[in-house]
Coordinates of C-alpha atoms and ligand atoms in Angstrom, one line a residue:
X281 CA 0.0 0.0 0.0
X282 CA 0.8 3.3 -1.1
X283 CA 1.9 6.2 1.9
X284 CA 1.1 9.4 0.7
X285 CA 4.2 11.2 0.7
X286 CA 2.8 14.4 1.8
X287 CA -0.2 14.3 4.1
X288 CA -1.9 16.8 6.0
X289 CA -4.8 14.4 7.3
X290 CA -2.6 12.5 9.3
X291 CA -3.1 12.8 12.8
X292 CA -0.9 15.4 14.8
X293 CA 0.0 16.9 11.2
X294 CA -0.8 20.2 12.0
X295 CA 0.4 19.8 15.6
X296 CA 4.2 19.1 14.8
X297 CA 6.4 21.8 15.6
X298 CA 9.3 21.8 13.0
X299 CA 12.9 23.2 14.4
X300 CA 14.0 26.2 12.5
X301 CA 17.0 26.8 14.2
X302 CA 20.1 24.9 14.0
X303 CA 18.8 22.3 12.3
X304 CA 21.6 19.9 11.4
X305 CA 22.6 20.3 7.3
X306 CA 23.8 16.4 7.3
X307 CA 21.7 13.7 9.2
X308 CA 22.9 10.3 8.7
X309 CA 21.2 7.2 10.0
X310 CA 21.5 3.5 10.8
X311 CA 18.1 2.1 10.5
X312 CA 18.3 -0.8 13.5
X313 CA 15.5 -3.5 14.6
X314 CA 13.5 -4.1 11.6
X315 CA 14.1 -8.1 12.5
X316 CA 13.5 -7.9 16.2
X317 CA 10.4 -5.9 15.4
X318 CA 9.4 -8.7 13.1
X319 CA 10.2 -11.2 15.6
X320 CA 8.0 -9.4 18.7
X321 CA 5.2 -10.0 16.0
X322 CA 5.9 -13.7 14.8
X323 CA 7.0 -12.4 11.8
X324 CA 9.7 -13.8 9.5
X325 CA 12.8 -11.1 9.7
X326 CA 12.0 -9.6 5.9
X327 CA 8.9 -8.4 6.9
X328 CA 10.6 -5.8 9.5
X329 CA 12.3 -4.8 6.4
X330 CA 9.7 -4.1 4.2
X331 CA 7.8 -2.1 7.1
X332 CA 11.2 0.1 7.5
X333 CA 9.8 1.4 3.9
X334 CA 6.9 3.1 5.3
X335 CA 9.7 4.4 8.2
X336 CA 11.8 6.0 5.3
X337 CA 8.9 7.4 3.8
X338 CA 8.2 9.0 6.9
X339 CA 11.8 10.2 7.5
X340 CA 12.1 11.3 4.4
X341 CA 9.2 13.7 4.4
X342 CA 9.9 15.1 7.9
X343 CA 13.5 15.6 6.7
X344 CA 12.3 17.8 3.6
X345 CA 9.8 19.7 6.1
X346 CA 12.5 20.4 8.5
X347 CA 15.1 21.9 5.7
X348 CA 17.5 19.3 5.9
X349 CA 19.8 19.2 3.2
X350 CA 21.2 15.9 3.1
X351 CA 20.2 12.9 4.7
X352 CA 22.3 9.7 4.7
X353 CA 20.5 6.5 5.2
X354 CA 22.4 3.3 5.8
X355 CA 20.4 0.6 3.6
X356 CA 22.8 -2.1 3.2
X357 CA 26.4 -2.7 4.6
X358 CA 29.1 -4.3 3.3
X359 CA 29.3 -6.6 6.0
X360 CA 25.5 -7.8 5.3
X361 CA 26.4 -10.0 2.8
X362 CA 26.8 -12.8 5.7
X363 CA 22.9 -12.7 6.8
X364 CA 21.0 -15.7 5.2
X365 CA 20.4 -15.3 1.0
X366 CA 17.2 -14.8 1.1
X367 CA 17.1 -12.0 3.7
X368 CA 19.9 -10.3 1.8
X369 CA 17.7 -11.0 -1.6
X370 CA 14.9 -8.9 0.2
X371 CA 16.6 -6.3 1.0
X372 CA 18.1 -5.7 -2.1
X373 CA 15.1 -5.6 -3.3
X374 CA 13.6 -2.7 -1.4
X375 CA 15.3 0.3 -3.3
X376 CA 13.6 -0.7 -6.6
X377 CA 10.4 -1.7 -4.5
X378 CA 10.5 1.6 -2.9
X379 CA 11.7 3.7 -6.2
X380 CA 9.0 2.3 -8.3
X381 CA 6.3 3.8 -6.1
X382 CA 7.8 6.9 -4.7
X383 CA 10.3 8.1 -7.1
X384 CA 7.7 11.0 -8.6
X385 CA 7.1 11.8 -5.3
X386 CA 10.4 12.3 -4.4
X387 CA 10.8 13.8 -8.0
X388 CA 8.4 16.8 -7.3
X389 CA 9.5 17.4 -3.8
X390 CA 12.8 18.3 -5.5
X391 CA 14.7 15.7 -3.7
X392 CA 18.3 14.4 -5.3
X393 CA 19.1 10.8 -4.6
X394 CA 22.9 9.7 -4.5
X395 CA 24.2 6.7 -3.2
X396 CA 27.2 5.5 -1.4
X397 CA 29.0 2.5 -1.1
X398 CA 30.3 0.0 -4.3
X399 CA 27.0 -0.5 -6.6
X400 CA 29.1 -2.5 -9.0
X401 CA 28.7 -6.2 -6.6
X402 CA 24.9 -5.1 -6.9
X403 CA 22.4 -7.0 -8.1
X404 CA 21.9 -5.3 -11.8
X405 CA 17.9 -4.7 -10.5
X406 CA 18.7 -2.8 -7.3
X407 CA 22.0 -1.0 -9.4
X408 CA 19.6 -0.2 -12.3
X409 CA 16.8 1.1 -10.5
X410 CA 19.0 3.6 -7.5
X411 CA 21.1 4.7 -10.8
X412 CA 17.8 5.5 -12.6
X413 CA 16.4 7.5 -10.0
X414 CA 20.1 9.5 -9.3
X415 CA 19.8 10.7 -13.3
X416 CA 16.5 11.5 -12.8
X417 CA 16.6 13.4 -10.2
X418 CA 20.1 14.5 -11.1
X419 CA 18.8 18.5 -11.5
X420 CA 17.3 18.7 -7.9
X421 CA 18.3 20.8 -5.5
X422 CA 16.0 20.4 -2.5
X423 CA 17.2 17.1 0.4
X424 CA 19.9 14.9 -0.9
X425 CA 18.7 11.3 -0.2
X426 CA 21.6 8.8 -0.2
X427 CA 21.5 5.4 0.2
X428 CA 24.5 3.8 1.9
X429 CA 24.6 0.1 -0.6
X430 CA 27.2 -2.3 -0.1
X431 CA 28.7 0.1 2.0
X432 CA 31.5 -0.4 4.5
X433 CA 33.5 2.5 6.0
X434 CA 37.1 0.5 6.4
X435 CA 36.4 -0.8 2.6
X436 CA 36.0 2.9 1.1
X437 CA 38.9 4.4 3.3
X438 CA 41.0 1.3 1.8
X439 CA 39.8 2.0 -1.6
X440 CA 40.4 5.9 -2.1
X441 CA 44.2 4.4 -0.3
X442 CA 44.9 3.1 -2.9
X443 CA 43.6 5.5 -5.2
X444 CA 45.8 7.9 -3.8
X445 CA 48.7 6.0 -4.1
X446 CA 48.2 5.4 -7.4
X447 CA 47.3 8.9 -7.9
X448 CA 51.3 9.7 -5.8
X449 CA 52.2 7.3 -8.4
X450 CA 51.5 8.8 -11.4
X451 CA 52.6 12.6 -10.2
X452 CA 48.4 13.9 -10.0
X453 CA 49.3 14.2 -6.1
X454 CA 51.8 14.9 -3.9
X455 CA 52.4 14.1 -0.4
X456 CA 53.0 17.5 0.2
X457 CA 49.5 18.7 -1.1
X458 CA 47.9 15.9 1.1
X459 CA 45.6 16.4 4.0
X460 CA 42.4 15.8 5.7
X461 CA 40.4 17.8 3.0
X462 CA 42.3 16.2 -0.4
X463 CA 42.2 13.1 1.7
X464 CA 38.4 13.4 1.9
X465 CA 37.5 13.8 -1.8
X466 CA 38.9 10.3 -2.1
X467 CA 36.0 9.5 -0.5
X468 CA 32.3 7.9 -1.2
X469 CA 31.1 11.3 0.1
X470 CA 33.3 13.5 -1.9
X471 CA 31.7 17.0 -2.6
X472 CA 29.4 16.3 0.5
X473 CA 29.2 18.1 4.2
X474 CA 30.4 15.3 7.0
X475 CA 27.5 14.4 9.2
X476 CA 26.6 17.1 11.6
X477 CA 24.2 14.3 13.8
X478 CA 24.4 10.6 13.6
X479 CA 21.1 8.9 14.3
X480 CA 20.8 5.2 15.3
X481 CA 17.6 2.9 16.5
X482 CA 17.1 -0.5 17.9
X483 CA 19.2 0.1 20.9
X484 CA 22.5 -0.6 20.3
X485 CA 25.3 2.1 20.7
X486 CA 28.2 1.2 17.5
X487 CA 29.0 2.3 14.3
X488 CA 28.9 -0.6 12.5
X489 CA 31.3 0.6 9.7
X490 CA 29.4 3.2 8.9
X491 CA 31.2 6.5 7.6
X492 CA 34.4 6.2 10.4
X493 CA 35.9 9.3 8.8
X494 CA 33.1 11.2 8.3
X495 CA 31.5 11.0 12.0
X496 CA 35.0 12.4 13.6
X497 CA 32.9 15.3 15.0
X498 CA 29.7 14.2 14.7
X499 CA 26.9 14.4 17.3
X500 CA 25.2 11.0 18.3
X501 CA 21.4 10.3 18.9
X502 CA 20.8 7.0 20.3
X503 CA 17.3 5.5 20.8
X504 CA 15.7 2.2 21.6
X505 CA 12.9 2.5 19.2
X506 CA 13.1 0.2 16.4
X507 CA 13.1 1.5 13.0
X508 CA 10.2 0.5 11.9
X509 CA 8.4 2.2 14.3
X510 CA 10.9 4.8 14.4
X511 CA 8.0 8.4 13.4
X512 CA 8.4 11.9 12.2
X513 CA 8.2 12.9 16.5
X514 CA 11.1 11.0 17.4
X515 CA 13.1 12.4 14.4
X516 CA 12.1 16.0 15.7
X517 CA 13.4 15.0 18.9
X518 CA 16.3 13.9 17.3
X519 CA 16.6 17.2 15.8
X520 CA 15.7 19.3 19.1
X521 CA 18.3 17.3 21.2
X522 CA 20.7 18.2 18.3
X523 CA 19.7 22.2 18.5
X524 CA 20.6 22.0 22.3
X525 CA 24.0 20.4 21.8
X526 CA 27.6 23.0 22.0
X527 CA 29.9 21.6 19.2
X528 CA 33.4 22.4 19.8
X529 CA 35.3 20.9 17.7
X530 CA 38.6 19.9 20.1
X531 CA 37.9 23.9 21.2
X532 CA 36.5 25.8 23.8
X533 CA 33.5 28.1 23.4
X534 CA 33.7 31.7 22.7
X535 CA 32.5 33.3 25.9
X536 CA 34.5 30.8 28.3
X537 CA 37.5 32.2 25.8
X538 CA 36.3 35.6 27.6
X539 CA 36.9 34.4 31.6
X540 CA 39.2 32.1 30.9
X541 CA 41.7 31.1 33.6
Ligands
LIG358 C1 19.2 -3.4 10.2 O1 18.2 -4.0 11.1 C2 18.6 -3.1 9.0 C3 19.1 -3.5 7.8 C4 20.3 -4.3 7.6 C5 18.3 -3.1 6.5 C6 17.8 -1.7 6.5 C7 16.9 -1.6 5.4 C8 15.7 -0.9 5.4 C9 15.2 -0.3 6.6 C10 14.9 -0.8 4.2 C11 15.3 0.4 3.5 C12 14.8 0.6 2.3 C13 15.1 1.6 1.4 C14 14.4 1.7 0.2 C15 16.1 2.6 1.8 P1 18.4 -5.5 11.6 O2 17.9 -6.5 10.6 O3 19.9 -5.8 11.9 O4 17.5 -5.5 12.8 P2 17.8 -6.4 14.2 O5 19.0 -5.8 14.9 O6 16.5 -6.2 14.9 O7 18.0 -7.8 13.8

């Protein structure tokens, strides 16, 4: 069944009080407990990943209402190849599931999608259908929607390695020119803001992989709720525990710079 993308009608619609302030540019988030979810219901384990769907549909629309411009969704890691075939069949499965029924949606809310993480060892269906919708959408410039795919944070920092050695190699860079920004458009997420909050459900506090360079100064939002009933108020609350949080950076803040002793 179809979710409307946009819809006023749904209860507490009108109610939800959107942060304006601070809102983080970059939210990035691991989508935990679709099988425990499943499980609580007597449900085989793909079922709590199809109902995570109707959760990114959700997130999705909240995160174009609340102005954020990217949002980083991890989907499929590179480390989920070892679940059983035909849970990893299923979830490999859900872009194009999910792309076939919402991509004009996401088209006329001006969203961009981009994706992460090595498409090539994708199946050609999932590959076909994510790189449709990034040319399609190619031209947007309202919330970038990435989907993390076969994506493993040690495997891309090994692969732009040795990209830049080759790169050393051949004279295109220098060791001398190298640092944390050059080293960082080696990256998956080349071009793209680092994570300004990290967002993770089902209840467990790790990183699973997921973009180890990229959350260096990231802030964290843990929750026990499981993704798929993971809703637009917790990722508010998400937002409004962001908006109260003092980044520093390794620094000190500017009025303690004033009394400082
Ligand atoms: C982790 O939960 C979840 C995944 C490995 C898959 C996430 C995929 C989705 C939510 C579907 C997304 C679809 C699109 C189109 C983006 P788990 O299975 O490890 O849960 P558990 O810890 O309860 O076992």
């Amino acid at each position: 069944m179809k979710i409307p993308f946009f819809n006023n009608k749904q209860p507490g619609a009108f109610n939800m009080h959107y942060p304006d302030q601070n809102t983080p540019d970059h939210v990035a988030i691991i989508m935990d407990g679709n099988g425990r979810w499943a499980k609580k219901r007597g449900m085989p384990r793909v079922a709590g990943h199809k109902e995570g769907i109707s959760t990114v549909v959700k997130i999705v629309k909240a995160a174009v209402k609340c102005k954020v411009k990217v949002l980083t969704l991890y989907t499929f890691s590179t480390e989920n190849w070892k679940r059983p075939k035909s849970e990893v069949d299923t979830i490999l499965r859900l872009p194009k599931e999910f792309l076939s029924i919402y991509l004009p949606d996401l088209i006329s809310n001006n969203v961009r999608i981009e994706a992460i993480g090595d498409m090539a060892n994708l199946p050609v269906h999932t590959r076909e259908a994510v790189q449709y919708a990034i040319d399609r959408t190619r031209d947007n410039d309202g919330l970038q929607l990435n989907f993390a795919l076969n994506y493993g944070s040690r495997h891309e920092i090994l692969k732009a390695m040795k990209v830049l050695l080759m790169d050393i190699d051949n004279g295109e860079m220098s060791l001398d020119e190298l640092d944390e920004q050059q080293f960082s458009r080696y990256l998956d997420t080349d071009g793209m803001k680092d994570p300004d909050l990290l967002i993770r459900t089902g209840g467990e506090q790790r990183l699973s992989n997921f973009l180890l360079w990229q959350l260096a100064y990231t802030e964290f939002w843990f929750t026990d709720v499981l993704w798929p009933e993971f809703s637009e108020k917790e990722f508010v609350h998400a937002l409004e525990a962001y908006r109260q949080r003092a980044r520093r950076y390794g620094g000190i803040q500017d009025d303690q710079k004033k009394n400082y002793y």
